[in-house]
PDB file of N, CA and C in Angstrom:
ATOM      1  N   UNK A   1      21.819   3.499 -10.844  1.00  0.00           N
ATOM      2  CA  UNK A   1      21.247   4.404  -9.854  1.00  0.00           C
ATOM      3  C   UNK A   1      20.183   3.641  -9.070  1.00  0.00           C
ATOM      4  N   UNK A   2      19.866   3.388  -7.857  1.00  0.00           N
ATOM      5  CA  UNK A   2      19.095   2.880  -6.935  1.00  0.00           C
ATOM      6  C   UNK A   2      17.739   3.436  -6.964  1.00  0.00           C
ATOM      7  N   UNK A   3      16.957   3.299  -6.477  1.00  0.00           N
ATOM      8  CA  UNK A   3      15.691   3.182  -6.415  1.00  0.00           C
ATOM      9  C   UNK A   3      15.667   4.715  -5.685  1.00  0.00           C
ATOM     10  N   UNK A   4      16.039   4.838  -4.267  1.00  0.00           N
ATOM     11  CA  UNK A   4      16.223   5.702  -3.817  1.00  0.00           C
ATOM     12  C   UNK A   4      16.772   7.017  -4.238  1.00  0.00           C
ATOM     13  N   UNK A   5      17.689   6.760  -5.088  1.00  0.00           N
ATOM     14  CA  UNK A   5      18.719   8.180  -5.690  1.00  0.00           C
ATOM     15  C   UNK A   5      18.237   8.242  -6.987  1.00  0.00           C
ATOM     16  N   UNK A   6      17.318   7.364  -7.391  1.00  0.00           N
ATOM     17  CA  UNK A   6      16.177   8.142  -8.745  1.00  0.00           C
ATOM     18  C   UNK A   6      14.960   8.730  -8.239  1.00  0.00           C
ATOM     19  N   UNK A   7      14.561   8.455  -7.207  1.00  0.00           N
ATOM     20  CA  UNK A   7      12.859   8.915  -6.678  1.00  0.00           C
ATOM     21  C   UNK A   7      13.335  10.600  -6.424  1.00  0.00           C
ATOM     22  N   UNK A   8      15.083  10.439  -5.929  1.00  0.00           N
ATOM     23  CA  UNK A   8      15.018  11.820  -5.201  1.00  0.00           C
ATOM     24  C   UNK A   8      15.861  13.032  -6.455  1.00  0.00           C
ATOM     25  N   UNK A   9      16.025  11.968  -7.504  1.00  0.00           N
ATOM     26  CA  UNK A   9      16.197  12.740  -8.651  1.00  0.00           C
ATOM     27  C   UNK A   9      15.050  13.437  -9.477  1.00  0.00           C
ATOM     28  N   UNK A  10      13.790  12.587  -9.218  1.00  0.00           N
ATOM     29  CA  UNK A  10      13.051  12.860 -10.332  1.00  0.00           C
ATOM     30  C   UNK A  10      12.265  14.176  -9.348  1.00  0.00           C
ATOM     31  N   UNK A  11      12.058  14.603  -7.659  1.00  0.00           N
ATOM     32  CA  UNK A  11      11.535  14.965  -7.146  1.00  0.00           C
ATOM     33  C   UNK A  11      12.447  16.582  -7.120  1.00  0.00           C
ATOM     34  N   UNK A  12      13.730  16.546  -7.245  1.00  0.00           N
ATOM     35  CA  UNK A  12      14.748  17.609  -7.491  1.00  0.00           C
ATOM     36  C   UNK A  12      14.177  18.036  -9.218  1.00  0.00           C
ATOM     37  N   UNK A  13      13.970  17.321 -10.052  1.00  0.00           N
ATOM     38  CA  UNK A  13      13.350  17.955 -11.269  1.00  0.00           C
ATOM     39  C   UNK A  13      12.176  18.508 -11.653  1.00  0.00           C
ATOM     40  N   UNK A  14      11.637  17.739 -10.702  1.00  0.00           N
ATOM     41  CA  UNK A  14       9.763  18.290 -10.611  1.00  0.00           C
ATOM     42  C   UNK A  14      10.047  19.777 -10.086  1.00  0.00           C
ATOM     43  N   UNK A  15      10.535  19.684  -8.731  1.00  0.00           N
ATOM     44  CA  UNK A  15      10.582  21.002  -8.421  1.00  0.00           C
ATOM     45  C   UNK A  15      11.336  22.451  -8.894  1.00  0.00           C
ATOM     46  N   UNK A  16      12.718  21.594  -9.423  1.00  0.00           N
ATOM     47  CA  UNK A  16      12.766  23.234 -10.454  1.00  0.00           C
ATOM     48  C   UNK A  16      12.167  23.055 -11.657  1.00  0.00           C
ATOM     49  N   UNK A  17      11.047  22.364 -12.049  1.00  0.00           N
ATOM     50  CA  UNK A  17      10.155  22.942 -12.959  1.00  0.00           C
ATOM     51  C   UNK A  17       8.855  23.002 -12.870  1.00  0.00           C
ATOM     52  N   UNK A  18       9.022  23.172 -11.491  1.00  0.00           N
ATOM     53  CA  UNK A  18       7.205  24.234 -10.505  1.00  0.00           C
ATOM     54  C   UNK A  18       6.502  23.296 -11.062  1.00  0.00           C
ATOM     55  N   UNK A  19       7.014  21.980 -10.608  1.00  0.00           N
ATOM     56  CA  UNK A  19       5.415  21.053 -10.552  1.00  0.00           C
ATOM     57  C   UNK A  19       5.266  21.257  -8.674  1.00  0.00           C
ATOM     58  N   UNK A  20       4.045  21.296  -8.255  1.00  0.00           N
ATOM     59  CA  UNK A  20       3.697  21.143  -7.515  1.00  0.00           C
ATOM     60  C   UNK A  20       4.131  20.125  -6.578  1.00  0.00           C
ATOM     61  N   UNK A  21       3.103  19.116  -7.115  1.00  0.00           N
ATOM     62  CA  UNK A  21       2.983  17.799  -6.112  1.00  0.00           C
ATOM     63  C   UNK A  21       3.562  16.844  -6.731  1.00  0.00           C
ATOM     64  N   UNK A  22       4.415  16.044  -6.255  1.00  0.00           N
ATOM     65  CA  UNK A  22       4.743  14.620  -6.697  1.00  0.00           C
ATOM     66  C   UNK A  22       5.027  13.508  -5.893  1.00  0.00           C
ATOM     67  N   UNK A  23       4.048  12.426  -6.666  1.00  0.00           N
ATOM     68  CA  UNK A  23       4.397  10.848  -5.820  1.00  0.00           C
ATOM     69  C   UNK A  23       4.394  10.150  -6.624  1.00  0.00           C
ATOM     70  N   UNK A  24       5.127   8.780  -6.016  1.00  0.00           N
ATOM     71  CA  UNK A  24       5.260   7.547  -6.579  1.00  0.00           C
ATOM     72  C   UNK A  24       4.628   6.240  -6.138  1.00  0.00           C
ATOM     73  N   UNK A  25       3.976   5.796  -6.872  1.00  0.00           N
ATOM     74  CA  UNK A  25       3.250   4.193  -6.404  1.00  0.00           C
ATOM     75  C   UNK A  25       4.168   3.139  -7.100  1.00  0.00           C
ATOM     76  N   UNK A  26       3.643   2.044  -6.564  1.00  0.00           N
ATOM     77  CA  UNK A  26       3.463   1.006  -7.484  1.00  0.00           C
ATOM     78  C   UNK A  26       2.306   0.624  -8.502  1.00  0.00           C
ATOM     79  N   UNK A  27       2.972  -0.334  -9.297  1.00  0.00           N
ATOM     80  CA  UNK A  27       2.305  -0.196 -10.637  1.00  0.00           C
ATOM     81  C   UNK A  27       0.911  -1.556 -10.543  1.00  0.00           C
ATOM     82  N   UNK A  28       0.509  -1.600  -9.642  1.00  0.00           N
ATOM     83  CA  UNK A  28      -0.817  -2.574  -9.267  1.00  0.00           C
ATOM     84  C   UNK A  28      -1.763  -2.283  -9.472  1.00  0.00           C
ATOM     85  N   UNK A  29      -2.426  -3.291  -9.991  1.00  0.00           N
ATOM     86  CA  UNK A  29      -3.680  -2.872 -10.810  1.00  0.00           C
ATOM     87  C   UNK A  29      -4.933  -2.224  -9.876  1.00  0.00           C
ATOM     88  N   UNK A  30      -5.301  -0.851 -10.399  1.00  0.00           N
ATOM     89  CA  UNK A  30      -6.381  -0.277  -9.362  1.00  0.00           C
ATOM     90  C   UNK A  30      -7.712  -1.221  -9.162  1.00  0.00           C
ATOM     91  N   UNK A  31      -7.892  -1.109  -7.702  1.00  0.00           N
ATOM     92  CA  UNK A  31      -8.857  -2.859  -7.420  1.00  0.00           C
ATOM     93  C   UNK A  31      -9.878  -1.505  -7.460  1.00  0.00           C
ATOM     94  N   UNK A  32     -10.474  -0.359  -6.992  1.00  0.00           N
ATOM     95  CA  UNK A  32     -11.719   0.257  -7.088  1.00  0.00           C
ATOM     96  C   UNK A  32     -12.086   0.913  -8.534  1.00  0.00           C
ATOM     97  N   UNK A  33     -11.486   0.750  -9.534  1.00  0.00           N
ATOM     98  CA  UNK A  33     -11.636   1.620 -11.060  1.00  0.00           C
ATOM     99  C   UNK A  33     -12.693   1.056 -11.377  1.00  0.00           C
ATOM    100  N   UNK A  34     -13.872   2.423 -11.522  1.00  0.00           N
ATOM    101  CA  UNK A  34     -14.884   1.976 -12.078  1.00  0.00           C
ATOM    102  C   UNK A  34     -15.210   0.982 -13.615  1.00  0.00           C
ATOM    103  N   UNK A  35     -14.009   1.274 -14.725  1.00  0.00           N
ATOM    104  CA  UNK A  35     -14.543   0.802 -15.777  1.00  0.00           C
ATOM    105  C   UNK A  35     -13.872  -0.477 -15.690  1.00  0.00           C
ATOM    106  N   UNK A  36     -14.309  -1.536 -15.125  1.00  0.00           N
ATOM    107  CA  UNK A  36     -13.228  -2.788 -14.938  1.00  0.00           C
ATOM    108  C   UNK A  36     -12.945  -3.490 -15.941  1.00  0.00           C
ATOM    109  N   UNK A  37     -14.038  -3.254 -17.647  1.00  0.00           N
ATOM    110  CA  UNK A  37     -12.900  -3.996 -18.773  1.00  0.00           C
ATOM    111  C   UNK A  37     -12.076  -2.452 -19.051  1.00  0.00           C
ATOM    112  N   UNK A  38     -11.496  -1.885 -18.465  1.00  0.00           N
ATOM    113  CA  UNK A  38     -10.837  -1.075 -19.519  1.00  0.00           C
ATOM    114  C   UNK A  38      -9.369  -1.159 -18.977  1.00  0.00           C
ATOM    115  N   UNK A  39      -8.963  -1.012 -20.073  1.00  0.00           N
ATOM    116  CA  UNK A  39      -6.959  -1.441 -19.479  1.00  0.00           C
ATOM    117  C   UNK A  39      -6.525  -0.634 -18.701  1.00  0.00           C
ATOM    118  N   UNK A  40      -6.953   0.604 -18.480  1.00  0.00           N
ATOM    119  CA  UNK A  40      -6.500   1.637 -18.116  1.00  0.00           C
ATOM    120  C   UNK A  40      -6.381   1.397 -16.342  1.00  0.00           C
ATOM    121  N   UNK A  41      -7.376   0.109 -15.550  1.00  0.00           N
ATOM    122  CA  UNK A  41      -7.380   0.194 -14.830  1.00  0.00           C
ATOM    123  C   UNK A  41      -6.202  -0.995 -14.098  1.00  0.00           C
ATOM    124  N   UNK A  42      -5.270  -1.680 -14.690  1.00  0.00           N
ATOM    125  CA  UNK A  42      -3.938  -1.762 -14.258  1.00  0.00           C
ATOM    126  C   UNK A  42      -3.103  -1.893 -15.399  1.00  0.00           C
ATOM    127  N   UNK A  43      -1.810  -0.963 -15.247  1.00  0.00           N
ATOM    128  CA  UNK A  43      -1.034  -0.826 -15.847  1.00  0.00           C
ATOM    129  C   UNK A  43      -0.314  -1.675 -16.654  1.00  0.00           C
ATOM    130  N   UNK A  44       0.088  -3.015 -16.304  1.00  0.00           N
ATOM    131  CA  UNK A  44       0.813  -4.235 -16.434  1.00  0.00           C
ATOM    132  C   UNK A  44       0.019  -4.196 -18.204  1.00  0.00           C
ATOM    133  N   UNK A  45      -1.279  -4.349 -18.021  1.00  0.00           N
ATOM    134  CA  UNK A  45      -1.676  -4.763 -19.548  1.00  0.00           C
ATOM    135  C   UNK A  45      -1.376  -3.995 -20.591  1.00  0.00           C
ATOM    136  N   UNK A  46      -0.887  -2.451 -20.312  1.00  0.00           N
ATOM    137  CA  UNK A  46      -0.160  -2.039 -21.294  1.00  0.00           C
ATOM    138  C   UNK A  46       1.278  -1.901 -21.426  1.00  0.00           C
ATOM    139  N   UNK A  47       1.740  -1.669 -20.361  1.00  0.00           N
ATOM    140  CA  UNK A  47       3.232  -1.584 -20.154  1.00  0.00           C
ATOM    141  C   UNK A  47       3.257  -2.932 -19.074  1.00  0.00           C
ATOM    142  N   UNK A  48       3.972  -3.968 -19.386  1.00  0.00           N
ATOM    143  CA  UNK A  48       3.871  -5.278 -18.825  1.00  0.00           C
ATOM    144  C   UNK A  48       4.974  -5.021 -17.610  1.00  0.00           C
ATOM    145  N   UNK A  49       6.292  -4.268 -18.314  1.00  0.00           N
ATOM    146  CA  UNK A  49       7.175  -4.140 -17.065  1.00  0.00           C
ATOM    147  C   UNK A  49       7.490  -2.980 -16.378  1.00  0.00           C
ATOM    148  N   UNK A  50       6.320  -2.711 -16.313  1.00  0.00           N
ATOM    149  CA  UNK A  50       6.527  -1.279 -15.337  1.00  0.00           C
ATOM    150  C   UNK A  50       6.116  -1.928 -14.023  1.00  0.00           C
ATOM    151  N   UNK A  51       7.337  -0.834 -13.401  1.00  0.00           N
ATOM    152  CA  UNK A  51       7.050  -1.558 -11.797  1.00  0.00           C
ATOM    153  C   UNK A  51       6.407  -0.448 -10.833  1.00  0.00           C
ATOM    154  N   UNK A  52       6.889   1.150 -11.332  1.00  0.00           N
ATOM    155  CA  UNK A  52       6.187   1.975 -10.881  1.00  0.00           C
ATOM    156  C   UNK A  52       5.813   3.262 -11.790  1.00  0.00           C
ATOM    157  N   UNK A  53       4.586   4.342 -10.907  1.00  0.00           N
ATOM    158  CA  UNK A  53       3.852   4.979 -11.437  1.00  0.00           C
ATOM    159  C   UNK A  53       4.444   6.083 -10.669  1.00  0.00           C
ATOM    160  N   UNK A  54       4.802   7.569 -11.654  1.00  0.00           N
ATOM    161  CA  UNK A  54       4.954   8.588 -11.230  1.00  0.00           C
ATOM    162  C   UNK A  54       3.663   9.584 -11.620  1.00  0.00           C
ATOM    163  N   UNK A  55       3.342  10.552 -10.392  1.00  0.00           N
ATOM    164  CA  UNK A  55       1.947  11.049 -10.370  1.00  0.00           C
ATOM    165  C   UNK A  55       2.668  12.831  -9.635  1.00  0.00           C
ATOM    166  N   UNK A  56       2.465  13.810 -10.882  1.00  0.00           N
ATOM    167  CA  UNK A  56       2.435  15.072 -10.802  1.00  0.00           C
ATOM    168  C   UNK A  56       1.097  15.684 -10.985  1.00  0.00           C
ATOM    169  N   UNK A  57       1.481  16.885 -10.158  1.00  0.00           N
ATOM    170  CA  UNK A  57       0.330  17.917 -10.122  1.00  0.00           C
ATOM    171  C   UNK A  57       0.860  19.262  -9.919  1.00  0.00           C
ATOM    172  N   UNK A  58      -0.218  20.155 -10.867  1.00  0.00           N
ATOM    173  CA  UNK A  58       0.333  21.059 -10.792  1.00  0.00           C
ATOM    174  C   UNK A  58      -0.687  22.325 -10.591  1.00  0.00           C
ATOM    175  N   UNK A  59      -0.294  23.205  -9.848  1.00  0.00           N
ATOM    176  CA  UNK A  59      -1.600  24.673  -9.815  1.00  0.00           C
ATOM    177  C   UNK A  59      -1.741  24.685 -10.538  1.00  0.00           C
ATOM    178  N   UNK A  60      -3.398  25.163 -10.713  1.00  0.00           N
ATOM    179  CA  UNK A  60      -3.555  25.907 -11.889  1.00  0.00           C
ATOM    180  C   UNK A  60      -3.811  27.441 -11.279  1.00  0.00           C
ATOM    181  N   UNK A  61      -5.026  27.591 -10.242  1.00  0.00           N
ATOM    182  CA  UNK A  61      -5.308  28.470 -10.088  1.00  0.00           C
ATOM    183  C   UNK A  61      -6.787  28.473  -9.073  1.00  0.00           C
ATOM    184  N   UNK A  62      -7.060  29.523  -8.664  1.00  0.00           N
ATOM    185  CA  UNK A  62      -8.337  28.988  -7.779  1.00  0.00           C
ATOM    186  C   UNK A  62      -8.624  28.483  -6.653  1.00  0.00           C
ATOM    187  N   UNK A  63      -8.080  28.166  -6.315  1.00  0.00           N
ATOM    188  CA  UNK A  63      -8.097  27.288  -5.184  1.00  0.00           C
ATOM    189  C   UNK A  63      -6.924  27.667  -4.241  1.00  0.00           C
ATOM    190  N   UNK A  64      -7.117  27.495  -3.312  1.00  0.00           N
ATOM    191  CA  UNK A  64      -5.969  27.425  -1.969  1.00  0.00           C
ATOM    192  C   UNK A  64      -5.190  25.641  -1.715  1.00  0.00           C
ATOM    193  N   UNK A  65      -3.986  25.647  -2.022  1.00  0.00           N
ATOM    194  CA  UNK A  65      -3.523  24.544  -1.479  1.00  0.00           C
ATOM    195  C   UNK A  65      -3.152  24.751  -0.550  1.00  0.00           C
ATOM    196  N   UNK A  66      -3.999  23.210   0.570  1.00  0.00           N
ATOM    197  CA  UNK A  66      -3.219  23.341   1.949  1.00  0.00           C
ATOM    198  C   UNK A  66      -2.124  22.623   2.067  1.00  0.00           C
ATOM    199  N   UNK A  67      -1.384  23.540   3.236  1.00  0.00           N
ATOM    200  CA  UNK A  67      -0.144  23.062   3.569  1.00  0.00           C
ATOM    201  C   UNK A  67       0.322  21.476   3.884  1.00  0.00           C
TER     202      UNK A  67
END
Protein backbone atom coordinates (compact mmCIF):
# COMPACT_ATOMS: atom_id res chain seq x y z
CA UNK A 1 0.00 0.00 0.00
CA UNK A 2 1.60 3.48 -0.88
CA UNK A 3 2.13 6.18 1.23
CA UNK A 4 -0.78 7.92 -0.14
CA UNK A 5 -3.54 5.05 0.08
CA UNK A 6 -2.41 4.50 3.85
CA UNK A 7 -2.58 8.32 5.00
CA UNK A 8 -6.12 8.17 3.36
CA UNK A 9 -6.82 4.90 5.09
CA UNK A 10 -5.88 5.79 8.42
CA UNK A 11 -7.95 9.31 7.96
CA UNK A 12 -11.26 7.09 6.72
CA UNK A 13 -10.69 5.28 10.29
CA UNK A 14 -10.17 8.20 12.43
CA UNK A 15 -13.29 9.46 11.19
CA UNK A 16 -15.70 6.66 11.66
CA UNK A 17 -14.39 6.55 15.04
CA UNK A 18 -15.20 10.44 15.83
CA UNK A 19 -11.69 11.37 16.20
CA UNK A 20 -11.76 14.77 15.40
CA UNK A 21 -8.57 16.03 14.01
CA UNK A 22 -5.91 14.18 12.27
CA UNK A 23 -2.34 14.78 10.85
CA UNK A 24 0.69 13.39 9.81
CA UNK A 25 4.40 14.63 10.13
CA UNK A 26 7.54 13.45 9.79
CA UNK A 27 9.43 11.82 12.33
CA UNK A 28 12.32 14.75 12.91
CA UNK A 29 13.57 15.51 15.83
CA UNK A 30 11.58 18.59 17.48
CA UNK A 31 14.42 21.49 17.18
CA UNK A 32 12.14 23.89 19.83
CA UNK A 33 11.38 21.01 22.79
CA UNK A 34 12.03 22.47 25.82
CA UNK A 35 13.58 19.43 27.69
CA UNK A 36 16.55 18.90 25.20
CA UNK A 37 18.16 15.76 27.17
CA UNK A 38 14.93 14.04 27.06
CA UNK A 39 14.27 11.44 24.25
CA UNK A 40 11.02 12.36 23.91
CA UNK A 41 12.16 15.27 21.93
CA UNK A 42 13.06 13.23 18.61
CA UNK A 43 11.63 10.18 17.91
CA UNK A 44 14.49 8.25 16.05
CA UNK A 45 16.08 7.59 19.68
CA UNK A 46 13.33 5.49 20.56
CA UNK A 47 11.85 4.08 17.59
CA UNK A 48 15.03 4.35 15.21
CA UNK A 49 12.83 3.51 12.08
CA UNK A 50 10.03 5.44 12.20
CA UNK A 51 9.66 7.67 9.42
CA UNK A 52 6.38 9.19 10.42
CA UNK A 53 4.20 10.57 13.27
CA UNK A 54 0.43 10.25 13.40
CA UNK A 55 -1.26 13.09 15.62
CA UNK A 56 -5.17 12.75 16.72
CA UNK A 57 -7.43 14.87 18.54
CA UNK A 58 -10.34 14.61 19.88
CA UNK A 59 -13.43 16.90 21.61
CA UNK A 60 -13.81 16.78 24.69
CA UNK A 61 -16.05 19.48 25.44
CA UNK A 62 -16.09 23.25 26.16
CA UNK A 63 -14.89 24.87 23.79
CA UNK A 64 -16.03 25.82 20.23
CA UNK A 65 -13.98 24.32 17.39
CA UNK A 66 -13.39 26.55 14.56
CA UNK A 67 -14.15 25.66 11.28
Amino acid sequence: MGDKMLSEEIKNIAQSSLIDVIGFTDASEFSNYTLKQSKRRDPKLTLPQTKSIVIAGIYISGITIPE
